[in-house]
Short mmCIF file of C-alpha atoms in Angstrom, two decimals:
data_model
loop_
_atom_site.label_atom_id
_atom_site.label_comp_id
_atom_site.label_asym_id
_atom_site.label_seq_id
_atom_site.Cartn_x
_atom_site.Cartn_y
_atom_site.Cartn_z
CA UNK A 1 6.95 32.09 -19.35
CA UNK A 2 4.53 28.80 -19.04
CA UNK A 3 1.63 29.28 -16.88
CA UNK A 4 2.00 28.31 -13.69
CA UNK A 5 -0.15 24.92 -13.45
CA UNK A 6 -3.25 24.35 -10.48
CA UNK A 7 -4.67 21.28 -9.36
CA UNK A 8 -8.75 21.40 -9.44
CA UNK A 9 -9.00 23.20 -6.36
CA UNK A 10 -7.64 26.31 -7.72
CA UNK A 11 -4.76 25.89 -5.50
CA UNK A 12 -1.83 27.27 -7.39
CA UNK A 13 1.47 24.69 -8.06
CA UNK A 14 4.43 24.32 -8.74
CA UNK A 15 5.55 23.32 -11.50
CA UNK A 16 6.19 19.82 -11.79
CA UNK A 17 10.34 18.77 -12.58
CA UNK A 18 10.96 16.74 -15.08
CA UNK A 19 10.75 13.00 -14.85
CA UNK A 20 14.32 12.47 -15.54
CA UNK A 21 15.30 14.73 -12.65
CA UNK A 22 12.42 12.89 -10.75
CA UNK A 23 13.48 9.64 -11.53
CA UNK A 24 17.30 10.05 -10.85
CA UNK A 25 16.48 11.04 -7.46
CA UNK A 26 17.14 8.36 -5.65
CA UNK A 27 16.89 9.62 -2.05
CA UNK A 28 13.29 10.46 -2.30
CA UNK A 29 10.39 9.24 -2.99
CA UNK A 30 7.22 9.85 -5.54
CA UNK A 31 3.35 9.84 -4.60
CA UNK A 32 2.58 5.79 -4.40
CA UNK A 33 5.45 5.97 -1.82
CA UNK A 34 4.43 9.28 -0.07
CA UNK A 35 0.63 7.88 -0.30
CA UNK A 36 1.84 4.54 1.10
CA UNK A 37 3.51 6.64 4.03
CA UNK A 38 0.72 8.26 5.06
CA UNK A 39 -1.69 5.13 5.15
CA UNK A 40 1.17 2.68 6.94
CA UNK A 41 2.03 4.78 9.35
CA UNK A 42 -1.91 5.96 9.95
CA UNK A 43 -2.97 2.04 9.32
CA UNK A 44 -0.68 0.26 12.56
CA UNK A 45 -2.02 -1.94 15.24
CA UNK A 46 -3.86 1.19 16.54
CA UNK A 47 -6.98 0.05 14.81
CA UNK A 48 -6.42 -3.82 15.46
CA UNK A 49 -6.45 -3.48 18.94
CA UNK A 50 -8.89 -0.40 18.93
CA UNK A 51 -12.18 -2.55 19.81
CA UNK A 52 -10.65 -4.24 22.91
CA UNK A 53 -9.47 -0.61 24.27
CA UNK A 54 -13.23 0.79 22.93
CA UNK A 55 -14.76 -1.77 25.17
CA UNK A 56 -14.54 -0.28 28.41
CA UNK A 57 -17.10 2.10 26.42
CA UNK A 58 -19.21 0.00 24.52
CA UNK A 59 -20.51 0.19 21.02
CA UNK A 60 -21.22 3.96 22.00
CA UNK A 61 -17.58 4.65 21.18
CA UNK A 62 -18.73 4.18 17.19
CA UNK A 63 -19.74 7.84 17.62
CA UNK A 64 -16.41 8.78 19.27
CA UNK A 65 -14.71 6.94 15.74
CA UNK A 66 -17.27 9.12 13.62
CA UNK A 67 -16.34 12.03 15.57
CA UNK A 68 -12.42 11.58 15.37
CA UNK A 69 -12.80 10.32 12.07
CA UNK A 70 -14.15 14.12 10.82
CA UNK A 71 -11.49 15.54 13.26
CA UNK A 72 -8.58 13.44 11.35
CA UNK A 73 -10.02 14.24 7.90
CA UNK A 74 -9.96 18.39 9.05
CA UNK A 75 -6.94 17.94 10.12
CA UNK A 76 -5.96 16.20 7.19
CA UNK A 77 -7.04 19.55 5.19
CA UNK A 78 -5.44 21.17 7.52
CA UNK A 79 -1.67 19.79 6.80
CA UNK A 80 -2.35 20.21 3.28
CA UNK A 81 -2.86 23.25 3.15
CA UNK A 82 -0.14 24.71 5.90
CA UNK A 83 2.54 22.15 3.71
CA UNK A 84 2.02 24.72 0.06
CA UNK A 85 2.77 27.76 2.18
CA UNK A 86 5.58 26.29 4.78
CA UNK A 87 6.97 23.40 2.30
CA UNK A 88 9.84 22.91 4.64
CA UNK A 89 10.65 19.73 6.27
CA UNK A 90 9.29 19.24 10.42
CA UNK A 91 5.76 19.46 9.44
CA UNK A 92 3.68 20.89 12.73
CA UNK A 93 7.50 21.84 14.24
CA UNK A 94 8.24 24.27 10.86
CA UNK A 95 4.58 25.54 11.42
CA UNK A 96 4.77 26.36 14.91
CA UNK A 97 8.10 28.14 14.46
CA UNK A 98 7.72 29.88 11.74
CA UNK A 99 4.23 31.72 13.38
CA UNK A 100 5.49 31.64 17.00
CA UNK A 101 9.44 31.89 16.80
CA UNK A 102 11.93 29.33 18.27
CA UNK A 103 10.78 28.87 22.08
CA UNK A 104 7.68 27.53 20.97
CA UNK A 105 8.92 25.57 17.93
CA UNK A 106 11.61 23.88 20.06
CA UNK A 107 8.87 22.98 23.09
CA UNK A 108 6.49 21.91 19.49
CA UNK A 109 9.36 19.88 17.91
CA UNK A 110 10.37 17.98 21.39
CA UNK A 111 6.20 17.47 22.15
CA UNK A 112 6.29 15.92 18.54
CA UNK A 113 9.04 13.52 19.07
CA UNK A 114 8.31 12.07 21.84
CA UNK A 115 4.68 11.33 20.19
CA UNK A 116 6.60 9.24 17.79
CA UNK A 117 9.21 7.56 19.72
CA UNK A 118 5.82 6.75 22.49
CA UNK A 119 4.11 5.91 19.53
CA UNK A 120 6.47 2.86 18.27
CA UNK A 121 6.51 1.99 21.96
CA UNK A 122 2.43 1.75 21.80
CA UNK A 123 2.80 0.66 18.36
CA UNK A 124 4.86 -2.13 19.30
CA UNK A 125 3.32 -3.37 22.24
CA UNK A 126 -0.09 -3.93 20.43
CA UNK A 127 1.90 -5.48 17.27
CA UNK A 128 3.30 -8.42 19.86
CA UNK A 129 -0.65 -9.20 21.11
CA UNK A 130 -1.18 -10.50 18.06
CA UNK A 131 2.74 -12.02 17.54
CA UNK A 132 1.59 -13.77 20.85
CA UNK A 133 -1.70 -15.87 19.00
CA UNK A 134 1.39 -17.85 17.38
CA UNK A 135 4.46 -17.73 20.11
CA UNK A 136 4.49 -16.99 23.89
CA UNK A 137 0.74 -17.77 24.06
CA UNK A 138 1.10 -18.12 27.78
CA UNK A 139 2.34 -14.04 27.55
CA UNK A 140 5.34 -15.04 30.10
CA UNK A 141 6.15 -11.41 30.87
CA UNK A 142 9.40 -11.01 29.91
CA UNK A 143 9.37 -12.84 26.95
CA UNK A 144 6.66 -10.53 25.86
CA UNK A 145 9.24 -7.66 26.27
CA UNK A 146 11.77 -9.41 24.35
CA UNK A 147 9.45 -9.56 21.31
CA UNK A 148 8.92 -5.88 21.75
CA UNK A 149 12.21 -5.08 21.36
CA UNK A 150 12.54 -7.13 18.45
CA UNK A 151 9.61 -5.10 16.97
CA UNK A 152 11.34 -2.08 17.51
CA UNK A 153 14.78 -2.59 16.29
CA UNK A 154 14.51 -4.67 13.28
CA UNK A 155 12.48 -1.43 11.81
CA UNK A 156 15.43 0.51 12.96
CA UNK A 157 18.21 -1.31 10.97
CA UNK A 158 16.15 -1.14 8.04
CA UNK A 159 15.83 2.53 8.25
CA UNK A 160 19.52 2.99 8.84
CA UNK A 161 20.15 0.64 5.44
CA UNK A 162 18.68 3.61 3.51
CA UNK A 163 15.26 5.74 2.33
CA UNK A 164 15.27 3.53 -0.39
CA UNK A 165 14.82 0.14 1.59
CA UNK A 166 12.59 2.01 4.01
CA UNK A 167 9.91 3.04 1.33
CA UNK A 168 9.74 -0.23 -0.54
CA UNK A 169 9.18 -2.36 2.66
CA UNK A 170 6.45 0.49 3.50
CA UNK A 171 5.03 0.06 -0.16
CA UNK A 172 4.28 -3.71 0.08
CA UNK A 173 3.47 -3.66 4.01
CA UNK A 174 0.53 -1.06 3.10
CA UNK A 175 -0.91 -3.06 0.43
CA UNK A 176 -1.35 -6.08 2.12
CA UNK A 177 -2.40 -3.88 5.41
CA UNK A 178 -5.20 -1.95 3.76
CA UNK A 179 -6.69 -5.33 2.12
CA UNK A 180 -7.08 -6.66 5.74
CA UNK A 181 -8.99 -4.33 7.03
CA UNK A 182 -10.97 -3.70 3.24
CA UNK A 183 -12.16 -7.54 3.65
CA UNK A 184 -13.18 -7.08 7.19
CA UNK A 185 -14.78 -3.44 6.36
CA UNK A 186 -17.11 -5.43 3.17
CA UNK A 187 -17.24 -9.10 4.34
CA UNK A 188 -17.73 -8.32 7.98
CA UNK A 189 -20.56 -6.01 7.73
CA UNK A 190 -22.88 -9.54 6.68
CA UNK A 191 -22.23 -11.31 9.79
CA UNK A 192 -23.29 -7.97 11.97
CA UNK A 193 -25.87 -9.25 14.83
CA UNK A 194 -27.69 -5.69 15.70
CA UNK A 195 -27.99 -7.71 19.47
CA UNK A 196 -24.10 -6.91 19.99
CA UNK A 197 -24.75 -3.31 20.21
CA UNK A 198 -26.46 -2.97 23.17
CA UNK A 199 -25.97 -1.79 25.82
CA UNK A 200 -24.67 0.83 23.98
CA UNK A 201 -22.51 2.35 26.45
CA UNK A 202 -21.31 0.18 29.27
CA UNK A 203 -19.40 2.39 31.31
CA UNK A 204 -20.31 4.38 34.23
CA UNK A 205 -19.76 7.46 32.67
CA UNK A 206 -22.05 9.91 31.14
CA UNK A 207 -23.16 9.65 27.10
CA UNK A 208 -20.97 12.66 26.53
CA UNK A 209 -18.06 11.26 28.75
CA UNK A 210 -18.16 8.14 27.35
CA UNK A 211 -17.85 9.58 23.80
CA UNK A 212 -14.74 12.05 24.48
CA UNK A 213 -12.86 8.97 26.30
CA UNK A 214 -13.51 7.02 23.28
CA UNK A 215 -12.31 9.99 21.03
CA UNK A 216 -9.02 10.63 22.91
CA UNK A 217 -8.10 7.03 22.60
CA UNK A 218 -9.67 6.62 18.86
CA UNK A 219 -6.94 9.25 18.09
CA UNK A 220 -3.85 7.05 18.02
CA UNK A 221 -5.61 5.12 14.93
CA UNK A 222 -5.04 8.35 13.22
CA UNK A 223 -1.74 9.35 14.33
CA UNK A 224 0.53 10.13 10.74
CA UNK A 225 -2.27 12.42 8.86
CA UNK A 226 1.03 14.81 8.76
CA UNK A 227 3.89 13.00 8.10
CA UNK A 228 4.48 13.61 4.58
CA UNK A 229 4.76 16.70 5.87
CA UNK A 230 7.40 15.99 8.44
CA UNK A 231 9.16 14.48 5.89
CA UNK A 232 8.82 16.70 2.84
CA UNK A 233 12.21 17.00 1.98
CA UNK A 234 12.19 13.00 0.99
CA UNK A 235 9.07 13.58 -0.89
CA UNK A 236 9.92 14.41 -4.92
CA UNK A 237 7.91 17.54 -6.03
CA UNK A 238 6.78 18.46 -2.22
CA UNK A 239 4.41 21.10 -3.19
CA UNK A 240 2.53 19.24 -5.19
CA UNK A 241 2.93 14.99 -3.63
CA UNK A 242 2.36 16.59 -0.15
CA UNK A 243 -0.50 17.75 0.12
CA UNK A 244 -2.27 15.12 -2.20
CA UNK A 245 -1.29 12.27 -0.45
CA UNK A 246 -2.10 13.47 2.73
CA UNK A 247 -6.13 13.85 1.90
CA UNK A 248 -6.40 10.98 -0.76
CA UNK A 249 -4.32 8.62 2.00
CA UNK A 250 -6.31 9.94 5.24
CA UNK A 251 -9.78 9.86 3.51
CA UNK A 252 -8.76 5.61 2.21
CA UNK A 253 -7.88 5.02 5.77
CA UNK A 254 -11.18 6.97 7.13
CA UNK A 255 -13.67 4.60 4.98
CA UNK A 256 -11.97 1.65 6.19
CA UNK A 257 -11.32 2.14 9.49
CA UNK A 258 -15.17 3.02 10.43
CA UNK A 259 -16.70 0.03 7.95
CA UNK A 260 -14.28 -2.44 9.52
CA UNK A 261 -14.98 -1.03 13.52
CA UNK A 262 -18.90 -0.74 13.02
CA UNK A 263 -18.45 -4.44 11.49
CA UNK A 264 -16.30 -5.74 14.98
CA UNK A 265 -18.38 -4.56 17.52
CA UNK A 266 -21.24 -6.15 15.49
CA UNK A 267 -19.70 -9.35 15.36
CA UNK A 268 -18.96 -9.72 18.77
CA UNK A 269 -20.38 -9.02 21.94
CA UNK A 270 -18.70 -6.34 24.40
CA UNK A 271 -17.87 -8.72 27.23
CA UNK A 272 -15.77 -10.96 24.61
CA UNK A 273 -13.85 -7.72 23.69
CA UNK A 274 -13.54 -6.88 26.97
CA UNK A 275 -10.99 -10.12 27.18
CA UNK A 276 -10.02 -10.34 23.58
CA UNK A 277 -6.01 -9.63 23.07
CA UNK A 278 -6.98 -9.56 19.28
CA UNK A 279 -10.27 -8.40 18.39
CA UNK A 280 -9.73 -8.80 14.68
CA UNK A 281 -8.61 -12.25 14.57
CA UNK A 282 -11.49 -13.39 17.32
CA UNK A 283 -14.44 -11.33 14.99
CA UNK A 284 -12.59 -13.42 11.72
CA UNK A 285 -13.25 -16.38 13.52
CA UNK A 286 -16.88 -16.01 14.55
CA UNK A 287 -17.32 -15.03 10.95
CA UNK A 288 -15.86 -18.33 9.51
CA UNK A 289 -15.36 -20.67 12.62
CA UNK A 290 -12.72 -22.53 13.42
CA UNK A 291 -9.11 -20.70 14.10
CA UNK A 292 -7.47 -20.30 10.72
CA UNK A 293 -9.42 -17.48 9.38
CA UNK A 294 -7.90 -15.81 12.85
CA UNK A 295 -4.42 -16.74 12.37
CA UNK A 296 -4.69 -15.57 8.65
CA UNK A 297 -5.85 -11.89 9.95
CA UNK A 298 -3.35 -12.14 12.88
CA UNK A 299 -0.08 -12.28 10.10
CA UNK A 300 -1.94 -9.46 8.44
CA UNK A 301 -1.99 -7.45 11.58
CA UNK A 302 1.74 -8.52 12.42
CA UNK A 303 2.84 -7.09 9.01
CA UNK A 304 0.86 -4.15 9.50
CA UNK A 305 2.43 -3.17 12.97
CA UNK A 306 5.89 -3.72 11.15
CA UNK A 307 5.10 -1.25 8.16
CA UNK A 308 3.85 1.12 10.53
CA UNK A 309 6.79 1.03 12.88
CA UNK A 310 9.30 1.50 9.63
CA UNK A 311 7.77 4.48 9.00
CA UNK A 312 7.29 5.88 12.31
CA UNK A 313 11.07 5.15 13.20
CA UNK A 314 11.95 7.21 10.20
CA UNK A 315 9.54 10.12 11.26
CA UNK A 316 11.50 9.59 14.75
CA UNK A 317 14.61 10.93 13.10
CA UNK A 318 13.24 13.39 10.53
CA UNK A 319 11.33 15.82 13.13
CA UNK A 320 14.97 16.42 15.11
CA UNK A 321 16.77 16.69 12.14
CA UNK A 322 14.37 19.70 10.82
CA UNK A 323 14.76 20.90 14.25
CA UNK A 324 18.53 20.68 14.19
CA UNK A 325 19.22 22.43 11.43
CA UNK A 326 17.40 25.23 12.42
CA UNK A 327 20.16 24.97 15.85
CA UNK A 328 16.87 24.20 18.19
CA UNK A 329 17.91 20.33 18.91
CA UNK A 330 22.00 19.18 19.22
CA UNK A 331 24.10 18.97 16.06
CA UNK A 332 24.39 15.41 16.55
CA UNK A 333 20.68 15.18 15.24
CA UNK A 334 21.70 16.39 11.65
CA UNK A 335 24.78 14.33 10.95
CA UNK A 336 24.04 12.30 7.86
CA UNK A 337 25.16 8.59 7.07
CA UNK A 338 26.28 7.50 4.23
CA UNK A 339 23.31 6.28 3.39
CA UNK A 340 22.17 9.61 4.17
CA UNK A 341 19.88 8.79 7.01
CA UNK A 342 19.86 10.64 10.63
CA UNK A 343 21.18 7.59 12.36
CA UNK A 344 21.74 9.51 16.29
CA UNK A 345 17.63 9.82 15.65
CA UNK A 346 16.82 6.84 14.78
CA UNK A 347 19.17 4.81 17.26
CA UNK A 348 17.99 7.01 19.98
CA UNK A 349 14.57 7.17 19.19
CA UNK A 350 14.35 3.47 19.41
CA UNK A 351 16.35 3.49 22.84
CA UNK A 352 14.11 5.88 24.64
CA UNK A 353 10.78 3.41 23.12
CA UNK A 354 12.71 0.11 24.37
CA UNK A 355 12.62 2.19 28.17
CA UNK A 356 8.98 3.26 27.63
CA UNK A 357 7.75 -0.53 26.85
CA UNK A 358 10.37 -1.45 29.86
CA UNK A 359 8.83 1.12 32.48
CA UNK A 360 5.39 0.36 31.06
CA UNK A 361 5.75 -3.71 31.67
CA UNK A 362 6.86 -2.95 35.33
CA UNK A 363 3.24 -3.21 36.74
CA UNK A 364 0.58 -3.45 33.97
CA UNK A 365 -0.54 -6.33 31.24
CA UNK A 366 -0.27 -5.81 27.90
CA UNK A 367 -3.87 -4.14 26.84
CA UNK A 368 -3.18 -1.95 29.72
CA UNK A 369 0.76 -0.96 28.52
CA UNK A 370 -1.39 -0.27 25.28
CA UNK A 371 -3.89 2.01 26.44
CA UNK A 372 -1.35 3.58 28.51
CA UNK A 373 0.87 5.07 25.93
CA UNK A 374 -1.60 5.54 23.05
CA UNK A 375 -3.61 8.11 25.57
CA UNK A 376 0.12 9.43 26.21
CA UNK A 377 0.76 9.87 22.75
CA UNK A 378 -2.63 11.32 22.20
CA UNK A 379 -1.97 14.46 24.75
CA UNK A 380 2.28 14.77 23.18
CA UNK A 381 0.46 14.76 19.29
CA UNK A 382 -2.22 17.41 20.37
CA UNK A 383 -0.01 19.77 21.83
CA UNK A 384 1.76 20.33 17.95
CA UNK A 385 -1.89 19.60 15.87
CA UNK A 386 -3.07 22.63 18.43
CA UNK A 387 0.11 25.32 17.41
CA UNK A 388 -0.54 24.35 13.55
CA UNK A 389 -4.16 25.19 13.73
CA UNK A 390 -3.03 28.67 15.38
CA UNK A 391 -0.83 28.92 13.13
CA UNK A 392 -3.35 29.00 10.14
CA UNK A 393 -5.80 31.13 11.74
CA UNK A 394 -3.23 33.78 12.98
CA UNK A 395 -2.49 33.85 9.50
CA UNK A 396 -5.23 33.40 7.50
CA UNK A 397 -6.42 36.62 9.82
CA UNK A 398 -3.68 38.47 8.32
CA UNK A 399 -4.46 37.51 4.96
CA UNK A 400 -7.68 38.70 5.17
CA UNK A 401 -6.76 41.83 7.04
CA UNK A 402 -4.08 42.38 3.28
CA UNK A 403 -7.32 42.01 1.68
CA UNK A 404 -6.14 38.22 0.79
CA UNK A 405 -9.53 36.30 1.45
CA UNK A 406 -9.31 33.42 -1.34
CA UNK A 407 -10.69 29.85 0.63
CA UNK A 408 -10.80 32.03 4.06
CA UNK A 409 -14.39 30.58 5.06
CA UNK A 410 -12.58 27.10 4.44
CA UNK A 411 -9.56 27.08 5.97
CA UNK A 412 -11.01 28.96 9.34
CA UNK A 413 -13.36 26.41 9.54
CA UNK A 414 -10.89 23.78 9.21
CA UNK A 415 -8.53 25.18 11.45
CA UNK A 416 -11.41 25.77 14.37
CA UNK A 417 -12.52 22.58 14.31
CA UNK A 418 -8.25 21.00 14.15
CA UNK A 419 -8.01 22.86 17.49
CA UNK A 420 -11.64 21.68 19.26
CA UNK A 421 -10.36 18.53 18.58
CA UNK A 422 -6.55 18.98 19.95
CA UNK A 423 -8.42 20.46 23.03
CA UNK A 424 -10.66 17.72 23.26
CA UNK A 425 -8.15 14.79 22.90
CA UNK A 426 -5.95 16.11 25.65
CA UNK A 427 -8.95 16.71 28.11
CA UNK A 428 -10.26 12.99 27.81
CA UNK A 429 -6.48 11.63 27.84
CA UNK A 430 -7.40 9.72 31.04
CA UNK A 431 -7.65 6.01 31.73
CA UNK A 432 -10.62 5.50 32.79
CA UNK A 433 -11.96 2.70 35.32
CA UNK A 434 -8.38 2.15 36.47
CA UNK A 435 -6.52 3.11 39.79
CA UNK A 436 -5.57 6.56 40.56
CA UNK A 437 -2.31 6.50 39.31
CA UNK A 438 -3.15 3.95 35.96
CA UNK A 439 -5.89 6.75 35.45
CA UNK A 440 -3.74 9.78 35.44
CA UNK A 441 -0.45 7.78 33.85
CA UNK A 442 -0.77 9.40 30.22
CA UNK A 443 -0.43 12.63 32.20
CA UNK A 444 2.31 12.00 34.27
CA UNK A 445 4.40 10.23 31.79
CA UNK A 446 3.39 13.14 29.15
CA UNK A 447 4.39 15.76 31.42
CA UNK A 448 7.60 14.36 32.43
CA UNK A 449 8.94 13.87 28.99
CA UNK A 450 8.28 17.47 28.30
CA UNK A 451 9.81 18.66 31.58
CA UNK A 452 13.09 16.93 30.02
CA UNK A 453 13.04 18.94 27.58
CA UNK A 454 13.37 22.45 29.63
CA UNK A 455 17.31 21.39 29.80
CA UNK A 456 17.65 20.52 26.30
CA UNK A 457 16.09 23.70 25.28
CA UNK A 458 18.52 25.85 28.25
CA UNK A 459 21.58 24.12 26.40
CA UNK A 460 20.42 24.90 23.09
CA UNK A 461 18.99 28.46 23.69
CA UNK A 462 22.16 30.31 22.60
CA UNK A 463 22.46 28.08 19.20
CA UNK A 464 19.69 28.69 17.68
CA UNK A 465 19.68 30.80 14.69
CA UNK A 466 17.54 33.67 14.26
CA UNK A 467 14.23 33.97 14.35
CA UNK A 468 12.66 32.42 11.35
CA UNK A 469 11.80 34.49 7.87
CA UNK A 470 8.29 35.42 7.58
CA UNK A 471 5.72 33.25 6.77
CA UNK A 472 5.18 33.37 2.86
CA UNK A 473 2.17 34.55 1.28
CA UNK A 474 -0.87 31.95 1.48
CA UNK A 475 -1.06 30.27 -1.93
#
């Protein structure tokens, strides 16, 4: 029998198939895809729009990035290590069942999707600020909404055309994504004026407040460190493309994203970022005068917010459709196309992110709608990236208890700080310096969407299947 192979870690593998099997498997994809699906759906208009939502902060929210940044990267670790010893398709929902049983899987799986349905909505609404620098520059209202919806659906249809059509558009959309913000993270550090980062924290809140608000809404830029996790069963040789891609794609996105922020806020002053709809495109500008450097960055960011949305919607589907099959979400969730996508998923994903922008638009602007449901999504993502760092450590404590202590120091320390940071990101979830209810909104509209899911869970309580097998041993 051939040794079994291990990657320089030590962390035993699987073996790897053989390329004709890999390459005749055409509804999956290999690591440049899986890679490329970590980093567009990370890489959206999160960051675009990130210094304008910052600004409320000031420059001292550069510590908040740094600080999120080491909390993505451990959590990051985190999925890669959890996805060799669960390799099963639901990511954080598979985790959180397998250690807790069913209730809390179900309550993990429903917190998870409406993170990514939220998320295209917040994804989505910051991709049409910068669709507004060429149409609808007035930002009539409703016209505004309309090109929402058009961000949200045409990623739908492509998804429901096929995984193949899904990952190439995600392929190309990263590449020309990542080289935006790679020019701004190099070229835009020489037009830094050190004047533009003071004051360094504008608010009215404390050093330490200011720092966790500017954490829990830095967290959306990061938002897809797991889903080649969720979506494992797409992903050719899981054991091994999983957990790979997930590091080498989070740590790419972490060296850009804080070169490219530090470079904003030193380009521009705080009070034009307080006002700017699209930070990047304004910052090009001052760099290189004039407005065409802008509207050059601007079709990079629009492309960017597409990619990102194609692979959130198909994350949308994938997390019910793990959960289905184990009986914890309807049947409908699992019924395949032709194509052999989850089309209820997607379709209804995209329905219940066409409300959110909807309900959203009612009273508030766009950077406001923004804010709004990335803090929302931030508290729905934290809840799951909480249960998967219990997860480890109830079961890394068992491992060492079996006398199984290989990487213990490592992964307890990985998984402590996952869960400081899950804490943290729900406690600061609040928008501050708006009205009473704008300030407490990602609460509200977080905790309702889980209270729908109490019925959902009553209905499906009796057909779920059994508990779920033991966890396997840690490898």
């Amino acid at each position: 029998m051939a040794d079994v192979p291990s990657d320089p870690s030590g962390d035993v593998l699987a073996p790897r198939p053989e390329e004709s099997a890999a390459g005749s498997d055409k509804g999956s994809f290999g690591p440049p895809t899986a890679i490329a699906l970590i980093m567009g759906s990370i890489i959206g208009v999160g960051i675009f729009n990130l210094p304008t939502s910052l600004s409320g902060y000031g420059p001292i929210t550069l510590v908040s990035m740094g600080l999120t940044t080491v909390g993505a990267i451990a959590l990051a670790l985190l999925f890669a290590s959890l996805s060799r010893r669960v390799p099963a398709d639901g990511g954080p929902y598979a985790y959180s069942r397998v250690a807790f049983g069913n209730p809390v899987g179900f309550f993990n799986a429903w917190s998870y999707w409406i993170t990514a349905w939220a998320g295209n909505a917040g994804i989505a609404v910051g991709w049409v600020l910068y669709v507004e620098e060429f149409i609808n520059t007035d930002h009539s209202k409703w016209f505004t909404v309309l090109l929402v919806l058009i961000g949200l659906w045409i990623p739908a249809l492509i998804n429901l055309s096929g995984v193949k059509n899904m990952g190439s558009v995600q392929l190309l959309t990263t590449i020309l994504k990542f080289a935006g913000l790679a020019f701004m993270a190099i070229v835009g550090l020489f037009f830094i004026k050190s004047a533009n980062y003071t004051p360094w924290n504008v608010s009215t809140e404390s050093a330490i407040g200011a720092i966790g608000g500017g954490m829990a809404i830095a967290l959306f830029s990061y938002l897809g460190v797991e889903v080649a996790s969720v979506a494992a069963g797409k992903v050719r040789d899981p054991d091994r493309n999983v957990p790979r891609s997930t590091v080498l794609g989070t740590l790419a996105c972490a060296v850009v994203y804080m070169l490219s922020l530090t470079a904003v806020f030193g380009i521009l002053p705080n009070s034009v970022l307080q006002e700017s709809t699209a930070p990047f495109s304004d910052a090009v500008n001052e760099m290189f005068g004039g407005s065409w450097a802008g509207y050059v960055m601007s079709i990079i960011v629009i492309v960017s917010g597409f990619g990102a949305l194609n692979g959130w919607t198909m994350i949308c589907a994938e997390m019910p459709l793990a959960a289905a099959k184990d009986g914890l979400f309807p049947v409908r969730f699992k019924q395949l196309t032709k194509h052999g996508v989850p089309a209820f998923g997607i379709i209804s994903s995209t329905v219940l992110a066409s409300i959110a922008v909807g309900v959203n638009y009612l009273g508030s602007g766009g950077a406001t709608v923004f804010t709004t449901l990335v803090l929302m999504t931030g508290i729905t993502s934290a809840i799951p990236y909480g249960f998967s760092a219990l997860a480890q450590l109830k079961w890394r404590l068992a491992d060492r208890r079996a006398m199984q202590g290989a990487r213990f120091a490592r992964d307890m320390v990985v998984a402590v700080i996952s869960l400081v940071f899950s804490i943290l990101f729900i406690w600061y979830s609040r928008n501050t310096g708006q009205s009473t209810f704008v300030y407490w909104a990602p609460f509200l509209l977080a905790g309702g969407a889980l209270l729908l899911g109490i019925p959902v869970y009553a209905a499906q309580k009796d057909k779920m299947t059994g508990e779920p097998d033991p966890v396997p041993p840690y490898r």
